[in-house]
Tab-separated table of C-alpha atoms and ligand atoms in Angstrom:
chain	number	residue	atom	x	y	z
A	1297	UNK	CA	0.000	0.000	0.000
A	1298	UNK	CA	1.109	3.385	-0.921
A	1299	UNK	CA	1.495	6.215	1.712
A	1300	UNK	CA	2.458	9.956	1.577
A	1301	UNK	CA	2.823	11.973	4.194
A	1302	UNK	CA	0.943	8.894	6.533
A	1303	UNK	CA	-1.982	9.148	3.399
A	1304	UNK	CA	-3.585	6.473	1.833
A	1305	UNK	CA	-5.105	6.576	-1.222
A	1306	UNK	CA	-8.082	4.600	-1.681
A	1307	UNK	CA	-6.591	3.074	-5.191
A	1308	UNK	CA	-4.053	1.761	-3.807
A	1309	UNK	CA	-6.078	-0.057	-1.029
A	1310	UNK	CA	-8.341	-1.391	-4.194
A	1311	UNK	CA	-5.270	-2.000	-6.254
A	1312	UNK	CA	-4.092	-4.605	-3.043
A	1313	UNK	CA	-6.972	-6.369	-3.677
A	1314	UNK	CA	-8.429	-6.228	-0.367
A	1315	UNK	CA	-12.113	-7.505	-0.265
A	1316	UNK	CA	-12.673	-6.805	2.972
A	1317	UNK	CA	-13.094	-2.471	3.759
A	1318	UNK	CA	-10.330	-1.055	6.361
A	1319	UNK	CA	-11.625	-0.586	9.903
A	1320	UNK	CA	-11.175	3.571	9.255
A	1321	UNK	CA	-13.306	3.579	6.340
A	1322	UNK	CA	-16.527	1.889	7.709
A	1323	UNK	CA	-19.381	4.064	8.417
A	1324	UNK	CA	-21.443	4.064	11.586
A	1325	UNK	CA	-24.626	2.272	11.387
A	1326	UNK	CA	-26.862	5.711	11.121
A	1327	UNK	CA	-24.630	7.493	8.542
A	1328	UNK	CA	-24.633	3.726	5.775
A	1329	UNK	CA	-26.343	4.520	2.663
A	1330	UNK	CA	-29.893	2.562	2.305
A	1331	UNK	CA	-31.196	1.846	-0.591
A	1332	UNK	CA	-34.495	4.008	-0.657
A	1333	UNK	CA	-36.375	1.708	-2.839
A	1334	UNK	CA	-36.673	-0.481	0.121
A	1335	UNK	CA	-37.949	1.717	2.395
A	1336	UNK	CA	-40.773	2.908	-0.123
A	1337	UNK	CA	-43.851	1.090	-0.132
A	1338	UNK	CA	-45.440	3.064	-3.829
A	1339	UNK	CA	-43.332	2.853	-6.673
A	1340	UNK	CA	-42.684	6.895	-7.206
A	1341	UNK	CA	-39.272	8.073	-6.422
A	1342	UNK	CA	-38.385	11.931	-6.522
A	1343	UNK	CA	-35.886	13.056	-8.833
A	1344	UNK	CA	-34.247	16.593	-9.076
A	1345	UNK	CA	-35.215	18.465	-11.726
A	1346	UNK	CA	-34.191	19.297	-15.096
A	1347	UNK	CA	-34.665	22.934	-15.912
A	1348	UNK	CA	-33.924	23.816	-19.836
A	1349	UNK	CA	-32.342	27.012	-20.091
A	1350	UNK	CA	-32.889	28.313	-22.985
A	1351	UNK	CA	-36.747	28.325	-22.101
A	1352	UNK	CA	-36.798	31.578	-21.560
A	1353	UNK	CA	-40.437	31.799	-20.819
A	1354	UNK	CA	-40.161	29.792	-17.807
A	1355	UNK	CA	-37.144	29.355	-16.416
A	1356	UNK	CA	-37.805	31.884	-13.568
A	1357	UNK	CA	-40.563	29.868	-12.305
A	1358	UNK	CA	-38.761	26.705	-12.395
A	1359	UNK	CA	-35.223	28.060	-11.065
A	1360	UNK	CA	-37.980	29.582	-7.696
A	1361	UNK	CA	-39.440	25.720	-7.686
A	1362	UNK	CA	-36.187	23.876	-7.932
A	1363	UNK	CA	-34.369	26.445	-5.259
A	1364	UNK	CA	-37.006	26.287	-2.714
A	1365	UNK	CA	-37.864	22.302	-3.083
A	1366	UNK	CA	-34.424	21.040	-3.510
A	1367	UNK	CA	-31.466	23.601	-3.480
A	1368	UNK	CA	-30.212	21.594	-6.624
A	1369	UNK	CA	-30.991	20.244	-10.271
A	1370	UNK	CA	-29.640	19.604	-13.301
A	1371	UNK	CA	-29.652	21.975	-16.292
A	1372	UNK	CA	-30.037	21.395	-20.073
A	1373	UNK	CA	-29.307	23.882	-23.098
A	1374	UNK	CA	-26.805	25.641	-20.898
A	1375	UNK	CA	-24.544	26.759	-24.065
A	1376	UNK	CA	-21.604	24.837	-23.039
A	1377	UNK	CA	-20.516	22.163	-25.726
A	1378	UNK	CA	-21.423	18.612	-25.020
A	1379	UNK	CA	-18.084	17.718	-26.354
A	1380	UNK	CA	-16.321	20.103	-23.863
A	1381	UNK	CA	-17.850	18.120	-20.704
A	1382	UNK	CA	-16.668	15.082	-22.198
A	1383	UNK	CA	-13.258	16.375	-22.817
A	1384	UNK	CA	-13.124	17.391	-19.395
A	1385	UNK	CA	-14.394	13.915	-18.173
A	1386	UNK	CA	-11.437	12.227	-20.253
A	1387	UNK	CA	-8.693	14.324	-19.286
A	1388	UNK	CA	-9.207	13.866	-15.326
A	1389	UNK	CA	-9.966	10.318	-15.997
A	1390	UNK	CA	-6.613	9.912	-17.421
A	1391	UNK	CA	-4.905	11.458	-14.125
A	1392	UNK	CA	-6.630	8.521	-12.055
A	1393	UNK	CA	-5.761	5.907	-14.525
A	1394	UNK	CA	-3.007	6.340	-16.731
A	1395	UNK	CA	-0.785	7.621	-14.239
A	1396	UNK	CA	1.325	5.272	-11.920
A	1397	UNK	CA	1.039	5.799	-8.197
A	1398	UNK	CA	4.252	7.110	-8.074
A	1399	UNK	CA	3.536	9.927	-11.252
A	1400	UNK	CA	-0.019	10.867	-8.941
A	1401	UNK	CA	1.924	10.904	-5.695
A	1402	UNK	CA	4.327	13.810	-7.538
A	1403	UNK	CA	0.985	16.359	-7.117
A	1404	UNK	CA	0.647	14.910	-3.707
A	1405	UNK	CA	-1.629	17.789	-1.340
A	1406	UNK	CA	-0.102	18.995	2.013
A	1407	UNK	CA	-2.053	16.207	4.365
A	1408	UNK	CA	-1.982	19.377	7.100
A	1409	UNK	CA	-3.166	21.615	5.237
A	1410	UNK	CA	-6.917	21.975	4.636
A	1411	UNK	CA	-8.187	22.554	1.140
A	1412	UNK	CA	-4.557	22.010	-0.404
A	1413	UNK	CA	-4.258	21.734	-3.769
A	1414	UNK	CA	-3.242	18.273	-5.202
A	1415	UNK	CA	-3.398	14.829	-5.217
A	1416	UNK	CA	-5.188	13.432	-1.623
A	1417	UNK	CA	-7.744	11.754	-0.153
A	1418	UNK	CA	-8.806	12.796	3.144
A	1419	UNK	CA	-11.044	15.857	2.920
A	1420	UNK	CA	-10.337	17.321	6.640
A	1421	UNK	CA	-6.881	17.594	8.021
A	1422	UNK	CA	-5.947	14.045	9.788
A	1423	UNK	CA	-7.103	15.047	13.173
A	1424	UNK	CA	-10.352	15.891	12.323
A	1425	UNK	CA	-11.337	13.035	10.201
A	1426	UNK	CA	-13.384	10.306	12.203
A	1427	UNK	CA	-14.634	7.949	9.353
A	1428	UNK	CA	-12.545	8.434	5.925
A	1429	UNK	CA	-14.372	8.697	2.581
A	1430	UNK	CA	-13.637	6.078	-0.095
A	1431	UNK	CA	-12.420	8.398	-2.334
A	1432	UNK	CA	-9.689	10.016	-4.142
A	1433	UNK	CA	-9.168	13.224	-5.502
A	1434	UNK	CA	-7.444	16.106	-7.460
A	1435	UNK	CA	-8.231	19.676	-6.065
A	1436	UNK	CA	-6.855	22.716	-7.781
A	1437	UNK	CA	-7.679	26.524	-7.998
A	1438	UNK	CA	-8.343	27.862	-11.085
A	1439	UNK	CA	-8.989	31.402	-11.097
A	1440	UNK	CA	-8.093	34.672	-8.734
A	1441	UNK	CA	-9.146	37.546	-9.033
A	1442	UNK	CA	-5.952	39.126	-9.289
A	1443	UNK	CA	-2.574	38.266	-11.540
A	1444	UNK	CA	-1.255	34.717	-10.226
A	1445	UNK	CA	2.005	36.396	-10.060
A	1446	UNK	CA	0.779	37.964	-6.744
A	1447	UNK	CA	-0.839	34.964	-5.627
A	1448	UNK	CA	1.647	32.664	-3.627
A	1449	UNK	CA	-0.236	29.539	-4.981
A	1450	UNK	CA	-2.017	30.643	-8.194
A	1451	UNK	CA	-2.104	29.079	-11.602
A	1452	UNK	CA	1.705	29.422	-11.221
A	1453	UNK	CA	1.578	27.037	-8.608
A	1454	UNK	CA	3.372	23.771	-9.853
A	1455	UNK	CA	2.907	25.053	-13.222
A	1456	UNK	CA	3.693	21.310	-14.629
A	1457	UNK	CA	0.335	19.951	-12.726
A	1458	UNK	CA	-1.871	21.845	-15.079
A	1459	UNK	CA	-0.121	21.198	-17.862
A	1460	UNK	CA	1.083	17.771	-17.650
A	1461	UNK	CA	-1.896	16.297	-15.650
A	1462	UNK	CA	-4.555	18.007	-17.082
A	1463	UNK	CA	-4.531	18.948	-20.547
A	1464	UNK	CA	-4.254	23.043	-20.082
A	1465	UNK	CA	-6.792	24.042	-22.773
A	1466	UNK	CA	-9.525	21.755	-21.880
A	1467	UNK	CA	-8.853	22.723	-18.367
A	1468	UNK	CA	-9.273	26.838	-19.405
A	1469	UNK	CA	-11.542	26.553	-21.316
A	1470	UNK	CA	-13.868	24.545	-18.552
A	1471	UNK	CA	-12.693	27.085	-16.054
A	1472	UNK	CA	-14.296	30.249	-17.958
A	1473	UNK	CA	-17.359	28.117	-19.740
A	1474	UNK	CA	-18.088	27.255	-15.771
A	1475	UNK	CA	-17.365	30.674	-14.423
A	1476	UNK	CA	-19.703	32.477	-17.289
A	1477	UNK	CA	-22.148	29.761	-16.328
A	1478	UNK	CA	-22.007	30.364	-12.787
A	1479	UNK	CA	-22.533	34.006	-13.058
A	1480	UNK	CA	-25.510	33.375	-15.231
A	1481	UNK	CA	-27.290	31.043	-13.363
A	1482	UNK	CA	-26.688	33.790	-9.864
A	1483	UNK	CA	-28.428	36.448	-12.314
A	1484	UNK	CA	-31.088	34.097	-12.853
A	1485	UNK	CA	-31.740	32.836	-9.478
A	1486	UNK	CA	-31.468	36.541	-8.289
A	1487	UNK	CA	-34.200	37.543	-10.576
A	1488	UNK	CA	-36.443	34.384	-9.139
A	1489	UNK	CA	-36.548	36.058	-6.046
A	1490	UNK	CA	-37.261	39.162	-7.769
A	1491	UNK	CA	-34.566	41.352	-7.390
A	1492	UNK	CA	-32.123	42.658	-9.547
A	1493	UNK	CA	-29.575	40.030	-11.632
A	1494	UNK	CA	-26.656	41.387	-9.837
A	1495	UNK	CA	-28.310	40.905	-6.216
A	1496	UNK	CA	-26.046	37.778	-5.320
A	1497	UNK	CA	-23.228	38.233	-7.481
A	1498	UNK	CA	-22.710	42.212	-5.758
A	1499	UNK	CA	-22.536	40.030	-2.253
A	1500	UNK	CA	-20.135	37.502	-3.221
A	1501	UNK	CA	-17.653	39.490	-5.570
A	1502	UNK	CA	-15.720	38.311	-7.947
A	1503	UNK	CA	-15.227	34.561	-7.890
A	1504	UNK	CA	-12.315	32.465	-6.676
A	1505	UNK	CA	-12.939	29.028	-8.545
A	1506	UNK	CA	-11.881	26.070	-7.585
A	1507	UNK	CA	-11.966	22.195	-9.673
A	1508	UNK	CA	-12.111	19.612	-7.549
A	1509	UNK	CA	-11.906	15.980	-9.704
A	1510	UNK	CA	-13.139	13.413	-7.432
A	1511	UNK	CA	-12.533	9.237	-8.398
A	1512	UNK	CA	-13.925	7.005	-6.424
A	1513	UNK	CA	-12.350	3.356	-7.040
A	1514	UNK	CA	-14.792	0.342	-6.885
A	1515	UNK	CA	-15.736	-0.589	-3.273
A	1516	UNK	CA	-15.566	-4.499	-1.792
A	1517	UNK	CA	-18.389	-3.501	0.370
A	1518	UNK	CA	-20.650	-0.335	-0.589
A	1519	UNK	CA	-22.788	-0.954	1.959
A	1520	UNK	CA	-20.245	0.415	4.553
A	1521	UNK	CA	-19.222	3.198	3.201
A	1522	UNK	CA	-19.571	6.594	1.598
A	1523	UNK	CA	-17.236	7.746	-1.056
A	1524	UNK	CA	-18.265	11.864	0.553
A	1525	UNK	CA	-19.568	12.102	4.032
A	1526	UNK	CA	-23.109	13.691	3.516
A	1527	UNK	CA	-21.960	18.004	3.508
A	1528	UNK	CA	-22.926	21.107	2.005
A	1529	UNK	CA	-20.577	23.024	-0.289
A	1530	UNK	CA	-18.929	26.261	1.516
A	1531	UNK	CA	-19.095	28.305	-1.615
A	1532	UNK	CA	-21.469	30.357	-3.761
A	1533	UNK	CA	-22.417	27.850	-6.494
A	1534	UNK	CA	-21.173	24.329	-7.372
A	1535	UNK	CA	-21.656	22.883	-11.047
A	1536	UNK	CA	-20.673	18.970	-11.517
A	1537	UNK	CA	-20.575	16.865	-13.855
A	1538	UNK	CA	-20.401	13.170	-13.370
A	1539	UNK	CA	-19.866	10.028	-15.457
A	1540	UNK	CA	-22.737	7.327	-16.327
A	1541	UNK	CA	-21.834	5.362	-13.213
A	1542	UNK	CA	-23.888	7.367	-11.106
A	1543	UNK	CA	-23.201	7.412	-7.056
A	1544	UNK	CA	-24.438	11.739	-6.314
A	1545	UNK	CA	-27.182	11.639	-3.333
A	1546	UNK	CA	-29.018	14.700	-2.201
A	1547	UNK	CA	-31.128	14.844	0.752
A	1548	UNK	CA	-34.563	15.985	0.277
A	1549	UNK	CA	-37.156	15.654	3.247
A	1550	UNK	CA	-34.688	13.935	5.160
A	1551	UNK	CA	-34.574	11.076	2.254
A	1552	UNK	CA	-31.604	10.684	0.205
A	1553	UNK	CA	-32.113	10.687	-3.212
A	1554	UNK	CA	-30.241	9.248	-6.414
A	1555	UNK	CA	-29.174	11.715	-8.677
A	1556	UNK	CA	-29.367	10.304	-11.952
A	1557	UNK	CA	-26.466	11.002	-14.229
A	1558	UNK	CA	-27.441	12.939	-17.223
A	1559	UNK	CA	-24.195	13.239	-19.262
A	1560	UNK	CA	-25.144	16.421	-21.070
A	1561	UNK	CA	-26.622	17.957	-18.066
A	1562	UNK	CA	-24.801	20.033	-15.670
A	1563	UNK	CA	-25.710	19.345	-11.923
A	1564	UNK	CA	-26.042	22.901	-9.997
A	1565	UNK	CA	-25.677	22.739	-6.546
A	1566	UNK	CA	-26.689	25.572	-4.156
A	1567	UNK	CA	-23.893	26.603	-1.735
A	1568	UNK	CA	-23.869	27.675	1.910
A	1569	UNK	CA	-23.264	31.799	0.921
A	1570	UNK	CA	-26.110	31.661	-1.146
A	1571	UNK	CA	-28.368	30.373	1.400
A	1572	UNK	CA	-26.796	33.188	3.544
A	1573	UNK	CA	-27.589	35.879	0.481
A	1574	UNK	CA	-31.014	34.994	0.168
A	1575	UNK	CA	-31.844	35.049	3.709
A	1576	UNK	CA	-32.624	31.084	3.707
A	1577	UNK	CA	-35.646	31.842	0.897
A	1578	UNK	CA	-33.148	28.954	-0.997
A	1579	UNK	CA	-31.154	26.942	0.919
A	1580	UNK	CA	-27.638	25.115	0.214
A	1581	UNK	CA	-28.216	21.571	-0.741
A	1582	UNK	CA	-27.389	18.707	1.372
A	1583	UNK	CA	-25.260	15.985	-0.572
A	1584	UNK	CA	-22.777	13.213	-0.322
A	1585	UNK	CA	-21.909	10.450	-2.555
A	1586	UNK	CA	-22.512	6.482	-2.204
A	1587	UNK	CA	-19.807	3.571	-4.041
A	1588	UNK	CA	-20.539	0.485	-5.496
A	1589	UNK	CA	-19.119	-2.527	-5.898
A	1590	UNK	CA	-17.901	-2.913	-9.765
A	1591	UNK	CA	-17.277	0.884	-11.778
A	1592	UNK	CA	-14.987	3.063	-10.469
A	1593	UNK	CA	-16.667	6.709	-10.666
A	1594	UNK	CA	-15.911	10.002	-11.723
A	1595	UNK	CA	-17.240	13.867	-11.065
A	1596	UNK	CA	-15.754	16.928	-11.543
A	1597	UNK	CA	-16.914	19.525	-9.053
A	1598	UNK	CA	-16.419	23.893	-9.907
A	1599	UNK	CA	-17.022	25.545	-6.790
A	1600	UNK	CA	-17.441	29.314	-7.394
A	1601	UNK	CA	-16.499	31.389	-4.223
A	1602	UNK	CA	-16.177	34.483	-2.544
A	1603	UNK	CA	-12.746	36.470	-1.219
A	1604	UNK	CA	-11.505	34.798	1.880
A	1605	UNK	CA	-11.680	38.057	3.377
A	1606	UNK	CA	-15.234	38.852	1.990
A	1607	UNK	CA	-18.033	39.340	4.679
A	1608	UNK	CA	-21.282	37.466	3.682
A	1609	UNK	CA	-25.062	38.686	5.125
A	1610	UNK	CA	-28.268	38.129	3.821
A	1611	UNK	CA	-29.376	40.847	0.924
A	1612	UNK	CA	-33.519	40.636	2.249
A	1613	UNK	CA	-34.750	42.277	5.536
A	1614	UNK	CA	-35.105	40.949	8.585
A	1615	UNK	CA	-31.887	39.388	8.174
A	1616	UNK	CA	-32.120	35.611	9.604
A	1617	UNK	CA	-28.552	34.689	9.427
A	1618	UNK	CA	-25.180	36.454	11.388
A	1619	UNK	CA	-23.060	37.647	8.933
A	1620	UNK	CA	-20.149	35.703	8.530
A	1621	UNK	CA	-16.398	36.340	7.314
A	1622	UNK	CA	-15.829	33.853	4.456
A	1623	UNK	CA	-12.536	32.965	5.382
A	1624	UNK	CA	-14.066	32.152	8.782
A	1625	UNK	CA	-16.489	29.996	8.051
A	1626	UNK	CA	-14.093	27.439	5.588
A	1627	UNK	CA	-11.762	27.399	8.580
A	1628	UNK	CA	-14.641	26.317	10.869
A	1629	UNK	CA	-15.730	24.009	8.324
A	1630	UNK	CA	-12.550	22.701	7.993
A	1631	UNK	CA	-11.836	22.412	11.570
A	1632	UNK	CA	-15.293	20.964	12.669
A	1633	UNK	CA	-16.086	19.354	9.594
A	1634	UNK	CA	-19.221	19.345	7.731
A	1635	UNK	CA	-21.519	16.586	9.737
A	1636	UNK	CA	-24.472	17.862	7.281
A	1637	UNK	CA	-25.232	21.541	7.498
A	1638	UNK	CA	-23.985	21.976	11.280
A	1639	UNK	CA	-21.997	25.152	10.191
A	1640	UNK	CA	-24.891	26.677	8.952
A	1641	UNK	CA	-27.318	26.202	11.150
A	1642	UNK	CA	-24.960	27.578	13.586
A	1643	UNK	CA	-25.377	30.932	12.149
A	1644	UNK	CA	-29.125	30.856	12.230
A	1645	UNK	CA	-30.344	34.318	13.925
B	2206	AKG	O1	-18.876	13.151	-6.493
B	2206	AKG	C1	-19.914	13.772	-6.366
B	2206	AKG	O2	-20.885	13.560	-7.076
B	2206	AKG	C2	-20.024	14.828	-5.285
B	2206	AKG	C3	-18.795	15.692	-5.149
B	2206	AKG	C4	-19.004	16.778	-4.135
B	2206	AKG	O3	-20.033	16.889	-3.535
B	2206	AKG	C5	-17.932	17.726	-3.832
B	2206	AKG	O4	-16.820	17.603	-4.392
B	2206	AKG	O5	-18.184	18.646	-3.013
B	2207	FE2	FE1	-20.144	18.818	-2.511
């Protein structure tokens, strides 16, 4: 088995050929995945929706709809190439699986560092992780606000990873198709509320983006395990995309639901700042992601983010939420870890 810095990756525990899961990753009893299906006694099954963008005519209504009754869909018609999200899909693929061990363990993250950029697989610092996720992943920033030059780990930043691991162009060109996309879709979901497009976006600022790849290597026992502890996103807006395996749960009336993978669709998921923003009228969705026994899977997350040193509070009167230093609240995040929405509802007026 192959450690850095005392890490395992879970490939390399699947790559042993254990069948049986290490003690660390199993889950406690209450936090397993269940299959819903059994628990249902009718055959109908909620799915997010599907909202078509270029409906014009309706996509107000349906953006209000999806916001309010699940913090999270998928849209269609979004303007960004089919061909592009496949690209994307291919070239973090390769990372996972043409690489050796030894070529991945190169772009290896700080393991005491939160939220380093690299190649890991524990999502909190050590200390803070009780049961470990089954997954792997690749986590690099993509844009700042300001030239990387001044940045001490912009773009510049191991300037082989980008260019070696992940084909630069696709990789640029996801990065501004995701961050025009993102910007839209706050204008849109500003105007749902009815308020001005810019009524979000003026709150957060300008982005700081973020790609996280995640790969999740076939699991000896699923039942055990999650490949992402059930969490909110910290950010502003999250768009993933996923492969056909399928494995993305959100939780809806305290049921989990299957997300279905819709390769041209792009999954939006509401983050925690928005659900600051708009005062809790939409909340941040709650999600985590299942394994299964036989396909490794694959999603590539963009999480679109305020300045660390950018103070969030709600845009609507009476405010409902404390207002909350962005920097702050990834550190506490980080620190306490996500168990669900804890961090939010701890700033709950
Ligand atoms: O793999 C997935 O579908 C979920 C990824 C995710 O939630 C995240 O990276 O924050
Ligand atoms: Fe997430």
């Amino acid at each position: 088995m192959e450690v850095a810095g005392n890490q395992i990756r879970v490939q390399s525990i699947v790559q042993d050929g254990k069948v049986v899961v290490p003690p660390q990753y199993v889950q406690p009893p209450e936090t397993r995945p269940q299959r819903n299906v059994e628990k249902r006694n009718n055959n109908y099954i909620p799915t997010p929706p599907v909202i078509d963008l270029s409906n014009v005519n309706f996509v107000h209504e349906q953006l209000e709809r999806a916001c309010q009754e699940w913090g999270a869909f998928h849209v269609i018609n979004h303007g960004v190439p089919v061909e592009l999200l496949d690209e994307m899909r291919r070239v973090s693929r390769s990372f996972f699986e043409n690489c050796s061990m030894d070529q991945k363990l190169s772009y290896a993250c700080d393991p005491n560092s939160p939220a380093s950029e690299g190649y890991g697989s524990r999502m909190l610092v050590a200390s803070n992780d009780n049961v470990l996720d089954w997954r792997d992943y690749y986590d690099h920033t993509i844009l700042y606000p300001f030239p990387a030059e001044t940045h001490p780990s912009g773009p510049t930043f191991r300037p082989i990873t980008v260019k070696e691991l992940l084909d630069r162009k696709v990789v640029a060109e996801y990065s501004d198709r995701m961050n025009a996309l993102a910007e839209k879709l706050l204008g849109l979901i500003s105007e749902s509320l009815g308020r001005s497009s810019s009524c979000i976006k003026d709150v957060v600022g300008e982005f700081y983006q973020n790609i996280t790849v995640s790969y999740y290597p076939p699991c000896p026992q699923p039942e055990l395990t999650l490949g992402l502890q059930s969490h909110s996103d910290f950010g502003a807006i999250t768009l993933l995309i996923q492969d056909d395996v399928g494995g993305l749960e959100v939780s809806k009336d305290g049921e989990w639901i299957f997300v279905n993978p819709l390769c041209d669709a792009i999954f939006v998921i509401l983050a925690d700042q928005t659900e600051i923003i708009t005062n809790g009228q939409y909340k941040s969705a709650q999600h985590r992601a299942i394994t299964n026994a036989k396909h490794a899977r694959l999603s590539v997350a963009t999480f679109h983010d305020p300045a660390k040193t950018k103070t969030i509070s709600p845009a609507f009167d009476p405010p409902k939420y404390r207002p909350v230093m962005y920097g702050d609240y990834v550190s506490s995040w980080y620190t306490t870890g996500p168990e669900g929405k804890r961090n939010m509802d701890a700033l709950v007026l």
